[in-house]
Coordinates of C-alpha atoms and ligand atoms in Angstrom, one line a residue:
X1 CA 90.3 -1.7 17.1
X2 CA 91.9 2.0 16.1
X3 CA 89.2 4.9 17.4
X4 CA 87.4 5.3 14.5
X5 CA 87.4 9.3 13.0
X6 CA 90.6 10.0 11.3
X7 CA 91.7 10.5 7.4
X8 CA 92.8 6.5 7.9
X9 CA 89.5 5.2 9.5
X10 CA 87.0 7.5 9.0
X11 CA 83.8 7.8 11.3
X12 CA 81.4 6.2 9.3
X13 CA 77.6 6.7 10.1
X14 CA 74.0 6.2 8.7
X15 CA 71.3 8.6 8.7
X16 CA 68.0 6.9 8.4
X17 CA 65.5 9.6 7.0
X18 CA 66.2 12.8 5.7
X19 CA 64.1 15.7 6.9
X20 CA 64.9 18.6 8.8
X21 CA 66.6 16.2 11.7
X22 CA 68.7 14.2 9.7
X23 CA 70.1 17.2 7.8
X24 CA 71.2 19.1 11.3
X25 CA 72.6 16.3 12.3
X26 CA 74.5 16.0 9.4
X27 CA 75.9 19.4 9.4
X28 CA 76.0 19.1 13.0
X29 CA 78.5 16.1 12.5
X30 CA 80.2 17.3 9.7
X31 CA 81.0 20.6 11.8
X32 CA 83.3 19.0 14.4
X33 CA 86.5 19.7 14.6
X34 CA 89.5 17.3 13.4
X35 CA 86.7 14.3 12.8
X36 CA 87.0 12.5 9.6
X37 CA 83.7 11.8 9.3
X38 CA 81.8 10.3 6.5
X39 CA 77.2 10.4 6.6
X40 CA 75.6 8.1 3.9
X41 CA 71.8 9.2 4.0
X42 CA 69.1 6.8 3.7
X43 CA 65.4 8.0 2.4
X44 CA 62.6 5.4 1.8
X45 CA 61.4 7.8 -0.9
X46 CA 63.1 9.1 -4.2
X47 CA 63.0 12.7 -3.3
X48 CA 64.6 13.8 0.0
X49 CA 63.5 16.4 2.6
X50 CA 60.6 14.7 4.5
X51 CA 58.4 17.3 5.9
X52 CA 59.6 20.2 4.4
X53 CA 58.4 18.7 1.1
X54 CA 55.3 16.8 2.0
X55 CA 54.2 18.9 4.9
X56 CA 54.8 22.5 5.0
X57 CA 51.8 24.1 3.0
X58 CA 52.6 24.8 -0.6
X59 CA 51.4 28.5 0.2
X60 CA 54.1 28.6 2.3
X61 CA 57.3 28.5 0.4
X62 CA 59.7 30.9 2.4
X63 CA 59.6 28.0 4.8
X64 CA 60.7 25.2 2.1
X65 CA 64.3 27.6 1.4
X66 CA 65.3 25.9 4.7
X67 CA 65.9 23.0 1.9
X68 CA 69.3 25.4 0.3
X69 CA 70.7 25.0 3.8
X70 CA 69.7 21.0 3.1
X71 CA 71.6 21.6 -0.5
X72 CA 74.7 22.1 0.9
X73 CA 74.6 19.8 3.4
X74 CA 74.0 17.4 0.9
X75 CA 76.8 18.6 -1.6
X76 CA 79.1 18.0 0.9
X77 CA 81.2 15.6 -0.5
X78 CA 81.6 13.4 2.6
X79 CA 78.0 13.0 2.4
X80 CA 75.8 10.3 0.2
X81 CA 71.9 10.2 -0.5
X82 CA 70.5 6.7 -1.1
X83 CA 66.8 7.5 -2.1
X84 CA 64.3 5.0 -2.6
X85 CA 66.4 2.7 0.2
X86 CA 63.9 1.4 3.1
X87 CA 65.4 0.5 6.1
X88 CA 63.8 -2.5 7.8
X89 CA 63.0 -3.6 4.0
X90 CA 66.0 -3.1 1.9
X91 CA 68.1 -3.1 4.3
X92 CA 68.0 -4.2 8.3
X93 CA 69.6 -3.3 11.1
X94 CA 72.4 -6.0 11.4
X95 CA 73.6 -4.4 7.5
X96 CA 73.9 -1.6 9.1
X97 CA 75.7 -2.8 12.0
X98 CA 78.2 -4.1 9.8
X99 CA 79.1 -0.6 7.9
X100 CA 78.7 1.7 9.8
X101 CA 80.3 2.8 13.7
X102 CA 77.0 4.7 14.8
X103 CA 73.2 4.3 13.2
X104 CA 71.0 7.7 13.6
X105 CA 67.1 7.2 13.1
X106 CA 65.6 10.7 11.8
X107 CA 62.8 8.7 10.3
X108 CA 60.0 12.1 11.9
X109 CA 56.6 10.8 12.6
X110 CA 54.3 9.0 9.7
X111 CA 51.5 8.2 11.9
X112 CA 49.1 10.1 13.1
X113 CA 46.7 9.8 16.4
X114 CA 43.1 9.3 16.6
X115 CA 40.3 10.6 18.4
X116 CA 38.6 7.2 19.5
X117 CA 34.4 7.9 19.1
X118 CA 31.7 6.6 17.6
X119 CA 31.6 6.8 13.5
X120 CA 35.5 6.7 12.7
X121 CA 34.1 4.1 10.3
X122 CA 32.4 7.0 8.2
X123 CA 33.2 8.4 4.3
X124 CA 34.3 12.0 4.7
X125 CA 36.5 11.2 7.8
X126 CA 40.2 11.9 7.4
X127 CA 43.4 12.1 9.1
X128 CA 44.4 16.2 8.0
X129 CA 48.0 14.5 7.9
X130 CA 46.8 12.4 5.0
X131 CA 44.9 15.7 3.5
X132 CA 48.1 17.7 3.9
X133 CA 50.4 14.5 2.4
X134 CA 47.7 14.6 0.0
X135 CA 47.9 18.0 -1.5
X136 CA 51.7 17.7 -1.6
X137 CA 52.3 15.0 -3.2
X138 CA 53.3 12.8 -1.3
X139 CA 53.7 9.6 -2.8
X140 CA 52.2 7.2 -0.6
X141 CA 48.6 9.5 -0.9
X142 CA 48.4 10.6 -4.5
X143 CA 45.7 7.9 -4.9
X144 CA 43.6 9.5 -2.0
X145 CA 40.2 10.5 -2.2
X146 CA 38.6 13.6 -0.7
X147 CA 35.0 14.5 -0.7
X148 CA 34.5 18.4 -1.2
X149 CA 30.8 18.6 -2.5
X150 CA 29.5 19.5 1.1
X151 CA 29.4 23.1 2.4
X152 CA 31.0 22.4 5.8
X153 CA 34.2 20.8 7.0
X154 CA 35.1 20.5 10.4
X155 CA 39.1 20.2 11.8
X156 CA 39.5 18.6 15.0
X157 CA 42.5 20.0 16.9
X158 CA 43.6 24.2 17.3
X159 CA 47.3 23.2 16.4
X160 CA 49.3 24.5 13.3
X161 CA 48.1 21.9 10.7
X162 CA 44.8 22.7 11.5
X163 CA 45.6 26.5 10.7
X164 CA 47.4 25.4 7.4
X165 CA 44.4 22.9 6.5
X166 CA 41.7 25.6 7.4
X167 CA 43.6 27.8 4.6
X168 CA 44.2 25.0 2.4
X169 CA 40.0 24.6 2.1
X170 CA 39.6 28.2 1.9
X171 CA 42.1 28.9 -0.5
X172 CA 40.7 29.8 -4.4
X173 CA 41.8 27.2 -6.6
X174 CA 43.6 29.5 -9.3
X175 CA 45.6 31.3 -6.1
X176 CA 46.6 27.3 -5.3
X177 CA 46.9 26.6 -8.6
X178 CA 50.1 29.1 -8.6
X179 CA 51.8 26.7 -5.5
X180 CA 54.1 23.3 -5.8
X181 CA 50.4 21.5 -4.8
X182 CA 49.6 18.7 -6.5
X183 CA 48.4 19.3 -9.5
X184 CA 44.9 16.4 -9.0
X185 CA 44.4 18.1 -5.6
X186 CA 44.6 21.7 -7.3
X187 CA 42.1 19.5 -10.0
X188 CA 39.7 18.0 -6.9
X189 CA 39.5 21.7 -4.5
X190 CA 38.5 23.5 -7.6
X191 CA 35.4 21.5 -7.8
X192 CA 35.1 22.5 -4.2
X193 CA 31.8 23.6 -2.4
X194 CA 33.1 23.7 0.6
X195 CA 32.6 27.7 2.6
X196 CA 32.1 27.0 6.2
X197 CA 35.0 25.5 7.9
X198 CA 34.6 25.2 12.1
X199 CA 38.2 24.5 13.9
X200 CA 37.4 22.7 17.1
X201 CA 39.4 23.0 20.2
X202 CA 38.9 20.9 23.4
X203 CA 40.6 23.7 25.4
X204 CA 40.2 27.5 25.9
X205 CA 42.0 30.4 23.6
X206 CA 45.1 30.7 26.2
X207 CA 45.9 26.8 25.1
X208 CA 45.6 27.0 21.5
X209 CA 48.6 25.3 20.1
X210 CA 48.7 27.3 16.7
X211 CA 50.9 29.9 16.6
X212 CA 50.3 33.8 16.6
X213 CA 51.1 34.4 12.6
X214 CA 49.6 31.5 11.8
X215 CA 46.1 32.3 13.0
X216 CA 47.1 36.1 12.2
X217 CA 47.6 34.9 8.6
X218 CA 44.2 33.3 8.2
X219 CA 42.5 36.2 9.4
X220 CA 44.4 38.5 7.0
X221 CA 43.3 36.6 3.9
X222 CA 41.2 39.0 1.9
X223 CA 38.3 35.7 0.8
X224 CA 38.0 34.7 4.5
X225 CA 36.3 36.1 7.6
X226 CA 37.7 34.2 10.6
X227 CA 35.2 34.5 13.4
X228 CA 34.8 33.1 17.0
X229 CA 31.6 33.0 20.0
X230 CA 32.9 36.1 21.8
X231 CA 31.4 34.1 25.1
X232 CA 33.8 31.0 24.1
X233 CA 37.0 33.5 23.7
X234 CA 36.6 34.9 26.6
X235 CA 39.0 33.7 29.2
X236 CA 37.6 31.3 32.2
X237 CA 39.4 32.0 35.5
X238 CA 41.5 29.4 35.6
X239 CA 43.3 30.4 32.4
X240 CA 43.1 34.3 33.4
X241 CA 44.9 33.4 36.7
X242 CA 47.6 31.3 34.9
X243 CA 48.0 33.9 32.6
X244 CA 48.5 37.0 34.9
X245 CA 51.0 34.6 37.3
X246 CA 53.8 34.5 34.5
X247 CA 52.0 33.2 31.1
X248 CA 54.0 34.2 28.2
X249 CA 53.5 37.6 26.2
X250 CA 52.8 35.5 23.3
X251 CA 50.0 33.7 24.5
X252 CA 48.3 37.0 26.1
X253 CA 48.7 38.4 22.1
X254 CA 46.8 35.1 21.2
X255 CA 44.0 35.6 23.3
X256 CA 43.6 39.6 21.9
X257 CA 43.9 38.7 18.7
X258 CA 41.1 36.0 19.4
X259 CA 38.8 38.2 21.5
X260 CA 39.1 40.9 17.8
X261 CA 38.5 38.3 15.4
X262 CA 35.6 37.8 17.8
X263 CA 34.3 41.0 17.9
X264 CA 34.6 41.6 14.4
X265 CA 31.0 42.0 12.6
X266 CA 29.8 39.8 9.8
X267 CA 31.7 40.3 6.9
X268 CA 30.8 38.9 3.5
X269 CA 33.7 36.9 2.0
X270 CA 33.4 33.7 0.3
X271 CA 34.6 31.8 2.9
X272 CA 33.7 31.5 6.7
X273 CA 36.2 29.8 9.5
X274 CA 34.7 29.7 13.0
X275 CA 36.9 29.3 16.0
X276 CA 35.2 27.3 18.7
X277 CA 36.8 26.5 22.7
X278 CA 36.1 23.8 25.1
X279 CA 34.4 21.6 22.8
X280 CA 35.1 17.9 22.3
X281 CA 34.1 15.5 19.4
X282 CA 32.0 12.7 21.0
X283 CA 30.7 11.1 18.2
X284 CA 30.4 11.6 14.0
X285 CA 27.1 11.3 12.8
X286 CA 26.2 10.0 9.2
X287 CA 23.3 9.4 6.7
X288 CA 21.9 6.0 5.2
X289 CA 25.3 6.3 2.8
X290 CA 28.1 5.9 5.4
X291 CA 28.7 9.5 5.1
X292 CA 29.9 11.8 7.7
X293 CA 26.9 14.9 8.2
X294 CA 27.5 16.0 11.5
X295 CA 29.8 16.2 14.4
X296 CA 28.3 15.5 18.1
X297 CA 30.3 18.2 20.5
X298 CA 30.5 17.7 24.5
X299 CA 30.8 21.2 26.3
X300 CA 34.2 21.0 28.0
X301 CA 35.3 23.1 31.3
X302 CA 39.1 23.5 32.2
X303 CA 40.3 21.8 35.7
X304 CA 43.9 22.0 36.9
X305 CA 46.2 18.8 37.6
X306 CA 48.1 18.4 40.3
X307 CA 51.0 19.7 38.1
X308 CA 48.7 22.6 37.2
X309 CA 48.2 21.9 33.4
X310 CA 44.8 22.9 32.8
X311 CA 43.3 19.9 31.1
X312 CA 39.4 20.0 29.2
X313 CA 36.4 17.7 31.1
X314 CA 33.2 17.2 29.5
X315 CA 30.3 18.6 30.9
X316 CA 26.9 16.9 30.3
X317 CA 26.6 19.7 28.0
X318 CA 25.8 18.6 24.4
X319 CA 25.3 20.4 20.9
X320 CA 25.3 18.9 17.1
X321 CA 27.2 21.2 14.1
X322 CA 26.8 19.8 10.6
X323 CA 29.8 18.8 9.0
X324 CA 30.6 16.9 5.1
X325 CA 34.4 16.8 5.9
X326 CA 35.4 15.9 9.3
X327 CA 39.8 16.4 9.4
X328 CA 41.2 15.4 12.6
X329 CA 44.4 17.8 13.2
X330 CA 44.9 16.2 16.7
X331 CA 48.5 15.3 16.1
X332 CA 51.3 13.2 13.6
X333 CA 52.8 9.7 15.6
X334 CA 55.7 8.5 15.0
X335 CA 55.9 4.5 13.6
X336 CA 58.2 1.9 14.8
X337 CA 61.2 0.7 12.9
X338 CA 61.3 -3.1 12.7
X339 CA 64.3 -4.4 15.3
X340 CA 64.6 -0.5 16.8
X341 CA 63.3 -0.2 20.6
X342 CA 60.1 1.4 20.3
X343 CA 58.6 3.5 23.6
X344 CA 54.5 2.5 22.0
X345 CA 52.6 5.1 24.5
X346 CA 54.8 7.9 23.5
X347 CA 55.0 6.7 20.1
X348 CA 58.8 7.7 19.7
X349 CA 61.8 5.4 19.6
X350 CA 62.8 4.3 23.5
X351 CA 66.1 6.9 24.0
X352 CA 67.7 8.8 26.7
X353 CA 68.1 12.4 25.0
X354 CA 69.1 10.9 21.8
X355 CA 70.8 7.2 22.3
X356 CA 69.1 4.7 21.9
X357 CA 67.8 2.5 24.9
X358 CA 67.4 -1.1 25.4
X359 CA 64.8 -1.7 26.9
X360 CA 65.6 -4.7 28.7
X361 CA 68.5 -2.9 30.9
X362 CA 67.6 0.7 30.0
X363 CA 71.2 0.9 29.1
X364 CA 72.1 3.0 25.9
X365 CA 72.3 0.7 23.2
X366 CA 75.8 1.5 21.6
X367 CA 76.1 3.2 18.7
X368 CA 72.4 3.5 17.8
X369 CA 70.9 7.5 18.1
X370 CA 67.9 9.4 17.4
X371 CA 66.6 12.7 16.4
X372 CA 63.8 14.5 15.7
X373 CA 60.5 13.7 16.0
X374 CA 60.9 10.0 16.7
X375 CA 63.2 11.1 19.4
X376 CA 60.4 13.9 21.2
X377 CA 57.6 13.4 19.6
X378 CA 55.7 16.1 16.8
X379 CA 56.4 19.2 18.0
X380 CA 58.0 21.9 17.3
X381 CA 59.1 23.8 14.3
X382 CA 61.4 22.8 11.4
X383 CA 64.2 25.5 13.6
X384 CA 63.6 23.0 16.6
X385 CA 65.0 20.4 14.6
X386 CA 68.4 22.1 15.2
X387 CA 69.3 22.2 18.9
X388 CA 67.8 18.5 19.0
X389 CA 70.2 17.1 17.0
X390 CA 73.1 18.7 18.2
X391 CA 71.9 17.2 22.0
X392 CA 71.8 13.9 19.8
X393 CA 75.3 14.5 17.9
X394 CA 76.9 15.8 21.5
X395 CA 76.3 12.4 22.7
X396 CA 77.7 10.6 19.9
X397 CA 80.7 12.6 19.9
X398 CA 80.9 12.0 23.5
X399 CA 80.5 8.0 23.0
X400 CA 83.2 8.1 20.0
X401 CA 85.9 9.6 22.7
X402 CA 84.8 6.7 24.8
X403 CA 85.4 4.1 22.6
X404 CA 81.8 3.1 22.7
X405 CA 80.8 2.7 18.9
X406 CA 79.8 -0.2 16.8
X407 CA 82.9 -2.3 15.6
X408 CA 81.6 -2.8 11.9
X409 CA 82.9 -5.4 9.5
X410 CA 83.1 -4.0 6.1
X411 CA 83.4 -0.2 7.4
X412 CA 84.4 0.8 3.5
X413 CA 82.2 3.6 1.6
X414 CA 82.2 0.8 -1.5
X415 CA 81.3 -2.0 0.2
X416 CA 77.8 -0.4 1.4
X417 CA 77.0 0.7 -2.2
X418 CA 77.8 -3.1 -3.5
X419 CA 75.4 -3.7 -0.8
X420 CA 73.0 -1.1 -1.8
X421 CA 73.2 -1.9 -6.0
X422 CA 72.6 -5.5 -4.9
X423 CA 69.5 -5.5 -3.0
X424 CA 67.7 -1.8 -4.3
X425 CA 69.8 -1.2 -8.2
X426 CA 67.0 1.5 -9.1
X427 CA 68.6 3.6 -5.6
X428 CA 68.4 7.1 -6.5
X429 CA 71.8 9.0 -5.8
X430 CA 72.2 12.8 -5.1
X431 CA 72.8 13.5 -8.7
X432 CA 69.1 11.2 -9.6
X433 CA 67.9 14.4 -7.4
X434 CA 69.2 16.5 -9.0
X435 CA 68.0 15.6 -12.3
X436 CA 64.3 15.0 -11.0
X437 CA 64.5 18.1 -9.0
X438 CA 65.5 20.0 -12.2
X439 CA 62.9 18.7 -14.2
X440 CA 60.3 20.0 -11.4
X441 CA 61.9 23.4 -11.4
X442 CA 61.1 23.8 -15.3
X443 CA 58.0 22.3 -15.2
X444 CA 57.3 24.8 -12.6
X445 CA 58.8 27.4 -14.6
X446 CA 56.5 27.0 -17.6
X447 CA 53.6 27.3 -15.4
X448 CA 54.8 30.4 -13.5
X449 CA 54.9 28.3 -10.1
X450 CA 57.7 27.1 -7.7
X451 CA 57.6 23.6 -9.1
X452 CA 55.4 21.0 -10.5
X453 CA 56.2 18.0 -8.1
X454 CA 56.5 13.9 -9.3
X455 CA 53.7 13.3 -7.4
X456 CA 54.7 9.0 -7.8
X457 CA 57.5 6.7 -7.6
X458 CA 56.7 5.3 -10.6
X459 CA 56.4 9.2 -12.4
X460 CA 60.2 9.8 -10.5
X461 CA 61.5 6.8 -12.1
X462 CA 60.0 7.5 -15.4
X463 CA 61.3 10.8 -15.5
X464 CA 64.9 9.1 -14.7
X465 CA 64.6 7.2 -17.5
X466 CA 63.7 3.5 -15.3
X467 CA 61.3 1.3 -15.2
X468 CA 59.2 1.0 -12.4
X469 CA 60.1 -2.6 -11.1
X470 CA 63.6 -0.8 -9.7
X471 CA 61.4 -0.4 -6.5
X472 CA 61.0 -3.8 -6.0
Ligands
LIG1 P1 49.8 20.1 17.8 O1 50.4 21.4 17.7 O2 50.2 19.2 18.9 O3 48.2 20.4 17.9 C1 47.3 19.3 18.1 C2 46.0 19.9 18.5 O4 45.1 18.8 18.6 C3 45.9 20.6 19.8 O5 45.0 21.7 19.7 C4 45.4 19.5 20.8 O6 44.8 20.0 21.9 C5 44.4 18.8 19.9 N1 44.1 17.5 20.4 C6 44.9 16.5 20.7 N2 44.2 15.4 21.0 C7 42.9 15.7 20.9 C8 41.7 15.1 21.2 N3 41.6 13.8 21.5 N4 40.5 15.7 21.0 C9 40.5 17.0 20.6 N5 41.6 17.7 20.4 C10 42.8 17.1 20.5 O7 49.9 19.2 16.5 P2 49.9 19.6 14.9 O8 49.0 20.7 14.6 O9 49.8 18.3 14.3 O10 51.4 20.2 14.7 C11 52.6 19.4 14.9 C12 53.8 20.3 15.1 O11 54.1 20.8 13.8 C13 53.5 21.4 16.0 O12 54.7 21.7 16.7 C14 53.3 22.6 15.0 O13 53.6 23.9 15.5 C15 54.2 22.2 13.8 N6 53.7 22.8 12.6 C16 54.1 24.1 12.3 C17 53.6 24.7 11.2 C18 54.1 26.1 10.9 O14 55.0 26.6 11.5 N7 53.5 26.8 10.0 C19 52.7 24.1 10.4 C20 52.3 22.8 10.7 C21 52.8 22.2 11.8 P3 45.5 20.1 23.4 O15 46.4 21.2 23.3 O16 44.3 20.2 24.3 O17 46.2 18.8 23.5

């Protein structure tokens, strides 16, 4: 077999997913000198862009221009989109196998954890990744329901979707009305009576995992006071000690601008978010209905591991806060593809800074890669996504030169898109995007916002002018 990568045998691979990851590795590839390379992207849903589209907040849209970096990418013309193409159900791994020389899974993370008490059963208890899905767009949660005729909500978790939630509830419906949301969750918040919004961390100020503008930017919003228990701000030893031996300047500008949001006096603003530390959920409490009413909280303290991390135990220390909307914001995890190695208590694909392990030998399983948040897990920003890949792409550029890629079959561009028309004909290519992405863009237009999103598959394939069985 000739070394795949030149104008006569190009490098063919497959991008599974096409978020942030899967674009950087893209341009990552494409980027490497004196490789013929060709990328054929695959997306499970008709509209590209993962996260950036279903996930950043829609009050957020300087974030969402990363996607014109995504537009070129894509406009590359060594590079296909295949929306609407599920791998593990339109296609499986062995089809792959037999197209392409190396397989890249950017498929981020669609799961999301959970907390593990008493009353997870209850109405009124989400996931905030399904609320934030939710207001998006996102196809696979248009039909949710969310109950927003209580006064409180509480978020579980101090990370950045709780920040972007907390906003979210305490935005007024005509500012949100002039953002890409959904148009039935603009419909469903404006009917909201919810004021009071409590974000719960199990740790202390030092280890809240939003990040300075975020919580900056709730406290600047003119209809919200943002408030915190001075005694609960206040830093414990542990965390002061930590701190002063080398913590980073960013997290001693966290705790200031927690200890002032603290000290600030009652202010009257329509809506009220209170900060609280080293408290953990121990169990939700309902009424006769099945609905959520309250939230049982265990005092926490902070101890130090062995490795020093200071980690939150309970104390026997209990109080109750009423709560109609309970959001846990404790983290997204990622979901195993069918037939790829899976590492289940890390909830990432099993891989050795992005190849692919088996996990039989632990040996790198040729010419199968990851990046992303399957590969480390949700964190990080959409930025992060960058230097990831290109650890992931180094390594496949390192395999090529070794010779150690897939050996596919029917390596020719037309021979996957005979494969593609055969099992999914209502695919939706680049240009498909295009066309529905234009038609959001004047939708939005006419209604002075960004864009008015096709918040279904079936809406997508109306708009394209097909019937709805293509996504059969
Ligand atoms: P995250 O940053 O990991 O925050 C998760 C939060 O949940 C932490 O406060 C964590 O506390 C807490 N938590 C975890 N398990 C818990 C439990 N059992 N009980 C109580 N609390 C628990 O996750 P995220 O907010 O989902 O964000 C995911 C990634 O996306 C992050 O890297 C975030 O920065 C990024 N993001 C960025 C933006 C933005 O830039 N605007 C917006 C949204 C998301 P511990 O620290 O104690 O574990």
């Amino acid at each position: 077999m000739t070394t795949p990568g030149t104008s006569r045998a190009p490098l063919r691979v497959a991008i599974v997913g096409s978020g942030p990851a899967a674009f950087y590795a893209a341009e990552h590839l494409l980027a490497i000198p004196d490789l013929a390379v060709r990328v054929d992207m695959f997306e499970r849903l008709p509209t590209p862009y993962g996260l950036v589209r279903a996930g950043v907040a829609p009050d957020h849209q300087k974030i969402k221009s990363v996607t014109r970096i995504f537009d070129r990418i894509a406009a590359d013309p060594r590079v296909r989109f295949y929306g609407l193409v599920e791998v593990g159900r339109h296609l499986h791994r062995a089809d792959l196998e037999r197209h392409y020389h190396q397989i890249l899974y950017a498929t981020g993370a669609q799961g999301n954890r959970v907390l593990d008490i008493p009353g997870e059963h209850l109405e009124g208890y989400h996931a905030a990744t399904a609320f934030v899905a939710w207001y998006n767009g996102h196809p696979d949660f248009c039909d949710r329901q969310f109950d927003f005729s209580g006064g409180t909500a509480a978020i579980v978790g101090v990370g950045n979707v709780a920040t972007d939630v907390a906003r979210i509830l305490c935005t007024p419906a005509d500012d949100l009305a002039r953002t890409d949301a959904a148009d039935y969750a603009v419909a469903a918040l404006r009917d909201s009576r919810i004021r009071r919004v409590y974000l719960l961390g199990r740790r202390g100020p030092a280890q809240a995992a939003f990040t300075n503008p975020e919580i900056k930017e709730l406290g600047d919003r003119d209809h919200v006071q943002v408030d915190a228990p001075l005694e609960e701000v206040r830093l414990d030893a542990a965390s002061r000690a930590a701190l002063e031996r080398g913590g980073s300047r960013d997290v001693a500008r966290k705790v200031e601008l927690l200890e002032r949001l603290a000290r600030r006096g009652r202010e009257n603003r329509t809506y009220r978010v209170t900060l609280r530390f080293l408290v953990s959920p121990v169990e939700l409490v309902g009424d006769d209905a099945g609905h959520v009413r309250a939230i049982r909280l265990a005092k926490n303290r902070l101890t130090a591991t062995a490795a020093g991390t200071l980690v939150a135990r309970r104390t026997s220390r209990q109080e109750e806060i009423a709560a109609d909307l309970v959001l846990r914001a404790v983290g997204y995890r990622g979901v195993a593809l069918p037939e790829v190695p899976f590492n289940e208590p890390w909830g990432v694909i099993l891989n050795d800074r992005g190849r692919v392990l088996d996990p039989q030998t632990r040996r790198p399983l040729v010419g199968h890669y990851v990046a992303g948040w399957i590969k480390r897990g949700a964190t990080g920003v959409i930025g992060t996504n960058k230097p990831d890949a290109n650890e992931t792409v180094s390594c496949m550029q390192a395999d090529l030169r070794r010779g150690l890629t897939l050996g596919p079959s029917e390596p020719h561009p037309e021979q996957l898109e005979r494969l593609v028309r055969a099992r999914q004909p209502g695919f939706v290519s680049l240009a498909d995007w295009h066309r529905l992405d234009e038609m959001e863009r004047a939708r939005g237009r006419a209604e002075g916002r960004p864009r008015v999103k096709f918040t279904s598959v079936a809406d997508a394939l109306a708009a394209l002018g097909r019937p709805p069985t293509t996504q059969a």
